[in-house]
XYZ file of C-alpha atoms in Angstrom:
541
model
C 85.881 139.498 87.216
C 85.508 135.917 85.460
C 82.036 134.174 85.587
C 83.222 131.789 88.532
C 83.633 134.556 90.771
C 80.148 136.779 89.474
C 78.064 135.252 92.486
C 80.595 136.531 94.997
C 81.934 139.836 94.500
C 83.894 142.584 97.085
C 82.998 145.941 97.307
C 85.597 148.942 95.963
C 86.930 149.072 99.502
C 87.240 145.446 100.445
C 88.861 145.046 97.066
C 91.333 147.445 98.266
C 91.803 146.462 101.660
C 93.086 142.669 100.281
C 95.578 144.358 98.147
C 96.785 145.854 100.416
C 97.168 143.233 102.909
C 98.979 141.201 99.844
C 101.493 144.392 99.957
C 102.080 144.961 103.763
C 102.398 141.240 104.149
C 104.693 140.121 101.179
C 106.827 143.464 100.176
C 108.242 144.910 102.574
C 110.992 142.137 102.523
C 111.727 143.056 98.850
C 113.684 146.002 100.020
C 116.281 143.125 102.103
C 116.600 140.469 99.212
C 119.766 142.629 98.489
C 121.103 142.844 102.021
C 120.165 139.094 102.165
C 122.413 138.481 98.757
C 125.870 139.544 100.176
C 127.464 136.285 99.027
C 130.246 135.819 101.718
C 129.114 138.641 103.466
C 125.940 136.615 104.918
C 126.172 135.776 108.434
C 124.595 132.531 107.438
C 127.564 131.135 105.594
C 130.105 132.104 108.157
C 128.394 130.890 111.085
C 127.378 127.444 109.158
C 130.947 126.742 107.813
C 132.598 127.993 111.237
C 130.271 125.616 113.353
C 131.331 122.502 110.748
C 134.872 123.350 110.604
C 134.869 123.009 114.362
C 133.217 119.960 114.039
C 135.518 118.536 111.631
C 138.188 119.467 113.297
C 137.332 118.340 117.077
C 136.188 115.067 115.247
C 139.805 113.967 113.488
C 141.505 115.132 116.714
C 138.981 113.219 119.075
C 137.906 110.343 117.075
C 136.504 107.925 119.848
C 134.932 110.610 122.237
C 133.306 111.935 119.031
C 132.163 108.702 118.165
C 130.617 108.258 121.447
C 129.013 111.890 121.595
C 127.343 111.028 118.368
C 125.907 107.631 119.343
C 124.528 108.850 122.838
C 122.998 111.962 120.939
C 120.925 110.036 118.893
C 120.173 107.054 121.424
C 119.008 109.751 123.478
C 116.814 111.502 120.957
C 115.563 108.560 119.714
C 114.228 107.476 122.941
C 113.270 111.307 124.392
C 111.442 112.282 120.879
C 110.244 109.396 118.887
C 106.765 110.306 119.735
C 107.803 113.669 118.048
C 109.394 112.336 114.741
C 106.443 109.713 113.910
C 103.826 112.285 114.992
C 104.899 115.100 112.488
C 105.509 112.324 110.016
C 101.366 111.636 110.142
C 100.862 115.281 109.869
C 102.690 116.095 107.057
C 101.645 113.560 105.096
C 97.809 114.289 105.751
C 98.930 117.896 104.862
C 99.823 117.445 101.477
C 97.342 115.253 100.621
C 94.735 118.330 101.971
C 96.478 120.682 99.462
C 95.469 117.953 96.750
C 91.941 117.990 97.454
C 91.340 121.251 98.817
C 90.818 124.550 96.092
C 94.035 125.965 96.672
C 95.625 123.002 94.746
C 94.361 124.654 91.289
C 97.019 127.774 92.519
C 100.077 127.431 90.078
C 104.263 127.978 90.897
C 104.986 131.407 89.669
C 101.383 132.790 88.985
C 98.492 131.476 86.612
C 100.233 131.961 83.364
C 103.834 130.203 84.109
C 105.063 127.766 82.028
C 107.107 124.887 83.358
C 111.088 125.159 82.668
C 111.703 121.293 82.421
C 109.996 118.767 80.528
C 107.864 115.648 82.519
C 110.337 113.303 81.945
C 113.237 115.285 83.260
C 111.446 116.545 86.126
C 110.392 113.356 87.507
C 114.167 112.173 86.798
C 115.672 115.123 88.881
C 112.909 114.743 91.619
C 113.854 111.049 92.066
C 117.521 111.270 91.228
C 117.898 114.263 94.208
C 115.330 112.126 96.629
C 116.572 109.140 97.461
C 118.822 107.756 94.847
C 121.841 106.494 97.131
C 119.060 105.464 99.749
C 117.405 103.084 97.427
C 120.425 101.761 95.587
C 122.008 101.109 99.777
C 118.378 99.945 101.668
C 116.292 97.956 98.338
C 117.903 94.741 99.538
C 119.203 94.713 103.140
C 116.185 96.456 104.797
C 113.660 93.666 104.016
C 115.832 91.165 104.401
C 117.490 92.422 107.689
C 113.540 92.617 108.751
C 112.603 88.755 107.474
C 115.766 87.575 108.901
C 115.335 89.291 112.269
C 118.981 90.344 111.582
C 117.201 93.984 112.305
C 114.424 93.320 114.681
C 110.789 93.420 113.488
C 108.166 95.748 112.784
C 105.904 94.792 115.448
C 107.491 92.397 116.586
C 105.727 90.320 113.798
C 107.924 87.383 113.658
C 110.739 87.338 111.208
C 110.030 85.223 107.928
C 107.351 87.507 107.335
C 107.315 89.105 103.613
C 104.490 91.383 104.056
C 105.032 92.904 107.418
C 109.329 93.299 105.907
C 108.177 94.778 102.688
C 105.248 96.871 104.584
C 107.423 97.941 106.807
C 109.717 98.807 104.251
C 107.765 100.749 102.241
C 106.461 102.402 105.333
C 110.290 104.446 105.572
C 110.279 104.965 101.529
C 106.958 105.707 100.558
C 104.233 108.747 101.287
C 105.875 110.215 104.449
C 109.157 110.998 103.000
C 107.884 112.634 100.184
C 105.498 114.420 102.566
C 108.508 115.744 104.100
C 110.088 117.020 101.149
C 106.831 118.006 99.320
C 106.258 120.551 102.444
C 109.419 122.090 102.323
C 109.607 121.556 98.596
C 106.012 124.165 98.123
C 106.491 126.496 100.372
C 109.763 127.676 98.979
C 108.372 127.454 95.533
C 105.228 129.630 96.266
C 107.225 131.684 98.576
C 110.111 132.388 95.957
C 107.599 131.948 92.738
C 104.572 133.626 93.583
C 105.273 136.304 96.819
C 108.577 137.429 94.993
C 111.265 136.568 98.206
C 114.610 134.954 98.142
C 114.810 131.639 97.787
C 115.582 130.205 101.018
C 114.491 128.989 104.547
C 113.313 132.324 106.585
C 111.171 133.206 103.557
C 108.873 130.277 103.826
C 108.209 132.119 107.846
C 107.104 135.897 106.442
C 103.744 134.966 107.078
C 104.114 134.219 110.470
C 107.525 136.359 111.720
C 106.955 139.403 109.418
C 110.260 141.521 108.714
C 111.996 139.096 111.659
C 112.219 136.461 109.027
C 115.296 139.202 107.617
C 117.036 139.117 111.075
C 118.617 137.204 113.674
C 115.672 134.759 113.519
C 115.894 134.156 110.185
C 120.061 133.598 110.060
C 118.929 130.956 113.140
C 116.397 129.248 110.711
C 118.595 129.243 107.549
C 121.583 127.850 109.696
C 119.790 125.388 110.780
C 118.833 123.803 107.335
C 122.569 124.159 106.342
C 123.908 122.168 108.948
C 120.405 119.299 108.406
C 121.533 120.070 104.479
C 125.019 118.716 105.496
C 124.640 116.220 107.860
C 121.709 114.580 105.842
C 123.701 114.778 102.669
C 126.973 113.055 104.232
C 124.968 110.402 105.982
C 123.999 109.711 102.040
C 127.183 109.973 100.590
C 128.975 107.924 103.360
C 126.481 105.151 103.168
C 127.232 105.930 99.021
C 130.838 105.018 99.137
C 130.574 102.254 101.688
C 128.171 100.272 98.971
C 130.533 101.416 96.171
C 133.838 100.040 98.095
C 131.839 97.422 98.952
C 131.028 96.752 95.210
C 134.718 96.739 94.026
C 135.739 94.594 96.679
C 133.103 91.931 95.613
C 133.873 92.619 91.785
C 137.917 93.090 91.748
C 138.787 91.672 95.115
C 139.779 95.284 96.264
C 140.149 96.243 99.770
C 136.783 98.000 100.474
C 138.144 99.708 103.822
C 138.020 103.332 104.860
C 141.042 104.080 102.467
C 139.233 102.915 99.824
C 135.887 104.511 100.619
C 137.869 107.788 101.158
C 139.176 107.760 97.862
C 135.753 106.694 96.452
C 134.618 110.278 98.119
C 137.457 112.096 96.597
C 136.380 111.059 92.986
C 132.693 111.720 93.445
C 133.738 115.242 94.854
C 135.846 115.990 91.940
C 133.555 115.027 89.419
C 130.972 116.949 91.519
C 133.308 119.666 91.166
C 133.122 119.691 87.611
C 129.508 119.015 87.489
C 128.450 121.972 89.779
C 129.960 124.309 87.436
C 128.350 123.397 84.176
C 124.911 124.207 86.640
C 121.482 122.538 86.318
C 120.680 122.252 82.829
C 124.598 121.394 81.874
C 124.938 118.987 85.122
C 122.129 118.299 87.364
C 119.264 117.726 84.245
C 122.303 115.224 82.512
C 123.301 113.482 85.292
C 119.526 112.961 86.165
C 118.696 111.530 83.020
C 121.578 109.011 83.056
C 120.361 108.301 86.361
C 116.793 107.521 85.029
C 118.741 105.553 82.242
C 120.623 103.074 84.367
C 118.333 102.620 86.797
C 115.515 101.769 84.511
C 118.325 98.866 82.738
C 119.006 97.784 86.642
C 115.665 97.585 87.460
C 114.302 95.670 84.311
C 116.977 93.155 84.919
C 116.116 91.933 87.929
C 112.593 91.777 87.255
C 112.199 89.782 84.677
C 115.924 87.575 85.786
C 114.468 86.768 89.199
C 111.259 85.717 87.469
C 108.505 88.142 86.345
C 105.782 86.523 88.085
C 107.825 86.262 91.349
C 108.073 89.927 90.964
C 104.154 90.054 90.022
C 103.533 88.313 93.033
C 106.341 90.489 95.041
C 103.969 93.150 94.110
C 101.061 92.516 95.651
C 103.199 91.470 98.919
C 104.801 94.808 99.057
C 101.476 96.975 98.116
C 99.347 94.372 100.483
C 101.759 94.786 103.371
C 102.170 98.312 103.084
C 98.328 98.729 103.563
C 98.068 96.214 106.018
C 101.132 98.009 108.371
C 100.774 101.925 107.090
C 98.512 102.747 110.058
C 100.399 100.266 112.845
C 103.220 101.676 111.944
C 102.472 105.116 112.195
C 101.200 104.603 115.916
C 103.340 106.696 118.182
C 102.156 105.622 121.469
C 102.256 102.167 122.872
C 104.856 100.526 121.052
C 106.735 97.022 121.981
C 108.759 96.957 119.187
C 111.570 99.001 120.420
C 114.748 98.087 118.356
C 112.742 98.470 114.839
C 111.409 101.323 116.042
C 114.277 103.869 117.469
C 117.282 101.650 115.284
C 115.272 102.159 112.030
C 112.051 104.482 111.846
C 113.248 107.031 114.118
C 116.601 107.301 112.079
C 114.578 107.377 108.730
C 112.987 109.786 109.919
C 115.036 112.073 110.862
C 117.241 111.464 107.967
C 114.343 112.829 105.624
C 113.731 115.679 107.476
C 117.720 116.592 108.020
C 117.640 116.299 103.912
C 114.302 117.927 103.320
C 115.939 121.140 103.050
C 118.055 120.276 100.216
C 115.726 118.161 98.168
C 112.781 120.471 98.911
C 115.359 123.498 98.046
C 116.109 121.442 94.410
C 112.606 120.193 93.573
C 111.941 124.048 93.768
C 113.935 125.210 91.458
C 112.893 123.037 88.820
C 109.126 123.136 89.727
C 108.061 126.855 88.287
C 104.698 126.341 86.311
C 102.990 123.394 88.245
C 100.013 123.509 89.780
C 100.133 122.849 93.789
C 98.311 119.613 92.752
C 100.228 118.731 89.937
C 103.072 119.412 92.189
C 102.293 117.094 95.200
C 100.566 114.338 92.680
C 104.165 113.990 91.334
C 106.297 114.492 94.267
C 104.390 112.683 96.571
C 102.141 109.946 94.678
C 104.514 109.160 91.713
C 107.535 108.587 93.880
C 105.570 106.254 95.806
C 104.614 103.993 93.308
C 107.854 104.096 91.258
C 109.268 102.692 94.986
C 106.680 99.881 95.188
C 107.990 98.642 91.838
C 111.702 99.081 93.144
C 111.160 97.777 96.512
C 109.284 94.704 94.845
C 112.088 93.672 92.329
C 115.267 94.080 94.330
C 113.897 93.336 97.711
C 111.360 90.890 96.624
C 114.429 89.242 95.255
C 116.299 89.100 97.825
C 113.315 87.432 99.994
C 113.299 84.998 97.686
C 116.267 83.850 97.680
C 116.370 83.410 101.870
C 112.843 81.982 101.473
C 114.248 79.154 98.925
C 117.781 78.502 101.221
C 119.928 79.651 98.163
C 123.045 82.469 98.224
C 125.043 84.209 101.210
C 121.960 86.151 102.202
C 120.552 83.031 103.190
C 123.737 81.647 104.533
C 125.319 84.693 106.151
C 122.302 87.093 106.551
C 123.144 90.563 106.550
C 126.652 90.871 107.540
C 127.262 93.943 105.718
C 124.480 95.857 104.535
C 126.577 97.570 101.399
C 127.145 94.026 100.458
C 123.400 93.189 100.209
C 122.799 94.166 96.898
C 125.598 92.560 95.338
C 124.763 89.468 96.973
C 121.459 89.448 95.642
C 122.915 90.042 92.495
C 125.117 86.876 92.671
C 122.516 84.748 92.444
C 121.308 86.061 89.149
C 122.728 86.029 85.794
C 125.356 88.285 83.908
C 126.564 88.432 87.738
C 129.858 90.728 86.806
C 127.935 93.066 84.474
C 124.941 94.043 86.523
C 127.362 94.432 89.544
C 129.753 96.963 87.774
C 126.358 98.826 86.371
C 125.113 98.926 90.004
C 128.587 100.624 90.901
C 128.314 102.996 88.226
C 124.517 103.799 89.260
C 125.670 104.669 93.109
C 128.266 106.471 91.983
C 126.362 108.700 89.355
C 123.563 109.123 92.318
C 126.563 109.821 94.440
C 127.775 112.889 92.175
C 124.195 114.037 91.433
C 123.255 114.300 95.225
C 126.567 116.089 95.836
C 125.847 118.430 92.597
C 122.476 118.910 93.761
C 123.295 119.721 97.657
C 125.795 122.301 96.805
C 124.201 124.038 94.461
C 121.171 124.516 97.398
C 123.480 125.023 99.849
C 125.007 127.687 97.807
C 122.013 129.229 97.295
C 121.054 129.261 101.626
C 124.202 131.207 102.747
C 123.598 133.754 99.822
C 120.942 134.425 101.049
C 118.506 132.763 98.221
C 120.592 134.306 95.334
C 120.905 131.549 92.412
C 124.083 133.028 90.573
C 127.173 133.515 93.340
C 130.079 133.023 92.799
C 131.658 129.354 91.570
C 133.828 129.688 94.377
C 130.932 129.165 96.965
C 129.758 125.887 95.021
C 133.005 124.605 95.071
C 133.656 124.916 99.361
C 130.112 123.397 99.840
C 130.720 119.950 97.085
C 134.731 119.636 99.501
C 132.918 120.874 102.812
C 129.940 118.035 102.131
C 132.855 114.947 100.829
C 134.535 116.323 103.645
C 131.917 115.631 106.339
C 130.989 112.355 104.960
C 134.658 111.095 105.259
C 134.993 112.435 108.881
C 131.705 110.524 109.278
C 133.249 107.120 108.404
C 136.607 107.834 110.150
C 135.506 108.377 113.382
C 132.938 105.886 113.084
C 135.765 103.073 112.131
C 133.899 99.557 112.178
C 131.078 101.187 113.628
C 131.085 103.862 110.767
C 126.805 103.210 109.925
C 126.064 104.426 113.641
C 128.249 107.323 113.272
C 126.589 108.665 109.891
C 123.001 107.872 111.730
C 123.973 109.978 114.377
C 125.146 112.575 112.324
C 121.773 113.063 110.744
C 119.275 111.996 113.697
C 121.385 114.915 115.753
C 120.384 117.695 113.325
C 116.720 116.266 112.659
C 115.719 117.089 115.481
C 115.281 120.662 115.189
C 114.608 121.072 111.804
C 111.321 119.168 112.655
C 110.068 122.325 114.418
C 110.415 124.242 111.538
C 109.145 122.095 109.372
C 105.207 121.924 111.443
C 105.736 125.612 111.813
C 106.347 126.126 108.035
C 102.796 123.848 107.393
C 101.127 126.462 109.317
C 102.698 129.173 107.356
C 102.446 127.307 104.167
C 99.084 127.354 105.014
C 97.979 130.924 105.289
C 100.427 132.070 101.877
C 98.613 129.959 99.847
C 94.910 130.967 101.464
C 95.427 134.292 101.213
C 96.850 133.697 97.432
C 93.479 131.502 96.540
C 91.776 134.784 97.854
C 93.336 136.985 95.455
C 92.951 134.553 92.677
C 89.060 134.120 93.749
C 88.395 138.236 93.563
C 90.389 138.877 90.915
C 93.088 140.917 92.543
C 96.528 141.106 90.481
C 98.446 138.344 90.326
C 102.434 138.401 91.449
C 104.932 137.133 89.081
């Protein structure tokens, strides 16, 4: 027994009795990780990829009536369960920020002696690379502008020409609560897989609370439905990807950026996706993550000190101010005038976090082994956050300046096309052709990384939490995913945004379910692990 626990000590038989709780509740599903492991043989990947073929396939044959199902779907949801989507937004991020403070955040990913597998700098590059990447590169620019230009609606109903309440608000969809979301899902499989010894996916982050169901028809129910968020989320990201991209080349070469374009766009990520998902994570994720890092850092220094260094000083404190000043009016659930900020933009966000938690919480997993649940949730939820201010500041900041002093086509136009934001931003800054080509290459890179990424954890899902199955699975998830995302735009035709929004609001919904439920299980794994740590009962590996 070590000297903190000598002033509180268990007798022989309560000793006993918590092992063997810690047994009954966390082995018996050893015996199924096997079963669970069939590759092709889980019900989980053919009941996934049968559902999405049908959907693929109903959507190129009915283009405009699945167009139309997709935009009622999520007008409806949006307006039956927004109450729902802000509400577990609150509580997850007042969740993770309890694990900080509270003693079980000194409990560490794979037991108290595990070492990390990936250096600081390369974590924090995969963690932000799988995030948000394509978000940020698409949103930066044309979300606070569409806000100050009313182009979007306002938070609040503010008043447009307002730079705190369009940065706050901004912030507000791309700071903690995200991360919340992902950090939830993102811990509980860790411990789950790391410290209680189960597969690596969905059901086992539910033992706690379903027992030996979580290895049943429950559990195929619960891992299905993170494929199809998984999928949805992740096309919604890669359509929005290759819209910017075609965009890009358009307003660099003069190419047509139309669906044929964008298609093609998604057939070259997919194929170097293809390539990358094969080398695995340390060949192809942890590379393509570190270029990532690499670019983005150039982009980002550009435009700070190009647009002025004290404008972005001063952009700053407007984004950190207003996202103070708004955090808490914007998390209000109950009550609200603002109706076309709220269901076009928060709701969507929303669920578009949630629909990708699975596969960013899945990723930020695997490469988490060795933190501490504080470390862990410091970096995934805090460092994120502020890395975003600084983003959010220069490229958005930017782009208010420029409407705010009458100068470029935002100002002119507003937001016509929101994958033509950036670049128009860009226009109005020096070395116009060069940082527009680098932004290009930066959406596509974050496009292949995000498709890398996804596969890879959807691989790992409908195997049933096995890491190493066969290539052959990786490579149907990176064509099912560019797939998806081209369907998306195609049936969507002018209206192509709405469709992908859809998409992802649709599945959202009830992965939010399982996300409060996996809190409360999250909850009692890691209490009943502080408990073992605390009497000095054998650690698991």
């Amino acid at each position: 027994m070590t000297d903190q626990n000598q002033n509180e000590e268990l007798d022989p038989a309560q000793l006993e009795e918590l092992k063997a709780a810690y047994d009954t509740d966390y082995e018996i599903g050893q015996d199924n990780v096997n079963t669970l492991g069939l590759d092709l043989h889980n019900p989980v990947f053919f009941v996934s990829a049968g559902l999405i073929l049908i959907f693929v396939i109903l959507s190129l044959m009915f283009p405009e009536g699945a167009n139309t199902a997709l935009t009622n779907t999520r007008v409806w949801i949006g307006e039956t369960f927004d109450w729902l989507f802000l509400s577990a937004g609150n509580i997850f991020v007042l969740f993770c920020l309890a694990l900080i403070i509270l003693p079980v955040g000194k409990i560490r990913i794979g037991g108290q002696d595990a070492k990390p597998d990936f250096g600081v700098i390369s974590w924090f590059a995969m963690l932000f690379a799988a995030g948000m990447g394509i978000g940020l590169m698409f949103w930066a620019v044309a979300e606070p502008v569409g806000y100050f230009t009313e182009w979007f609606g306002t938070p609040l109903n503010v008043g447009g020409e307002n730079a705190a309440a369009s940065m706050g608000a901004t912030m507000y969809h791309w700071g903690l609560h995200p991360w919340a979301i992902y950090g939830v899902v993102a811990l509980s499989l860790a411990f789950f897989a790391y410290n209680k010894g189960l597969p690596l996916t969905i059901r086992s982050t539910f033992y706690p609370l379903l027992g030996d169901r979580v290895w049943g028809p429950v559990g195929h129910v619960i891992d299905t439905l993170a494929v199809l968020a998984t999928l949805f989320g992740l096309a919604t990201s890669l359509g929005l990807g290759a819209r910017q991209a075609a965009g890009g080349l358009e307003f660099l070469f003069n190419i047509d950026g139309g669906l044929m374009t964008q298609v093609a766009i998604i057939v070259g990520v997919t194929t170097a996706a293809l390539i990358s998902v094969l080398r695995g994570i340390h060949g192809g994720v942890r590379v393509l993550s570190n270029l990532n890092m690499v670019l983005a850092a150039a982009l980002l220094l550009f435009v700070m000190f190009a647009g002025g260094f004290i404008a972005f000083l001063n952009n700053t404190a407007t984004t950190i101010g207003g996202y103070v000043q708004y955090l808490l009016p914007l998390s209000n659930p109950v009550g609200r005038e603002d109706d076309t900020f709220y269901h076009g933009w928060t709701v969507f966000f929303w669920a578009w976090w949630i629909s990708w938690s699975p596969f960013v919480g899945m990723f930020i997993a695997r490469v988490s082994r060795g933190r501490t649940v504080r470390q862990f949730l410091t970096a995934v939820l805090i460092v994120p956050t502020l890395v975003t201010v600084i983003w959010m500041s220069a490229f958005g900041g930017s782009g208010l300046d420029q409407v705010a002093a009458g100068i470029g086509a935002l100002y002119q136009e507003g937001i016509t096309d929101e994958a033509l934001a950036l670049f128009q931003m860009l226009q109005n800054l020096p070395f116009t052709a060069i940082t527009s080509f680098l932004a290009i290459c930066l959406v596509l890179v974050f496009f292949i990384t995000s498709s890398d990424s996804g596969s890879l954890v959807l691989d790992g899902i409908t195997a049933g939490g096995k890491t190493d199955a066969p290539q052959s699975q990786r490579i149907f998830w990176v064509v099912i995913e560019g797939l998806i995302a081209g369907v998306l735009l195609a049936v969507g035709g002018e209206a192509a945004l709405s469709a992908l929004q859809a998409g992802s609001v649709s599945t959202g919904l009830p992965f939010v379910i399982v996300l409060l439920l996996m809190c409360v299980s999250l909850a009692k794994g890691l209490h009943h692990e502080l408990q073992l740590i605390k009497y000095g009962a054998p650690a698991t590996n």
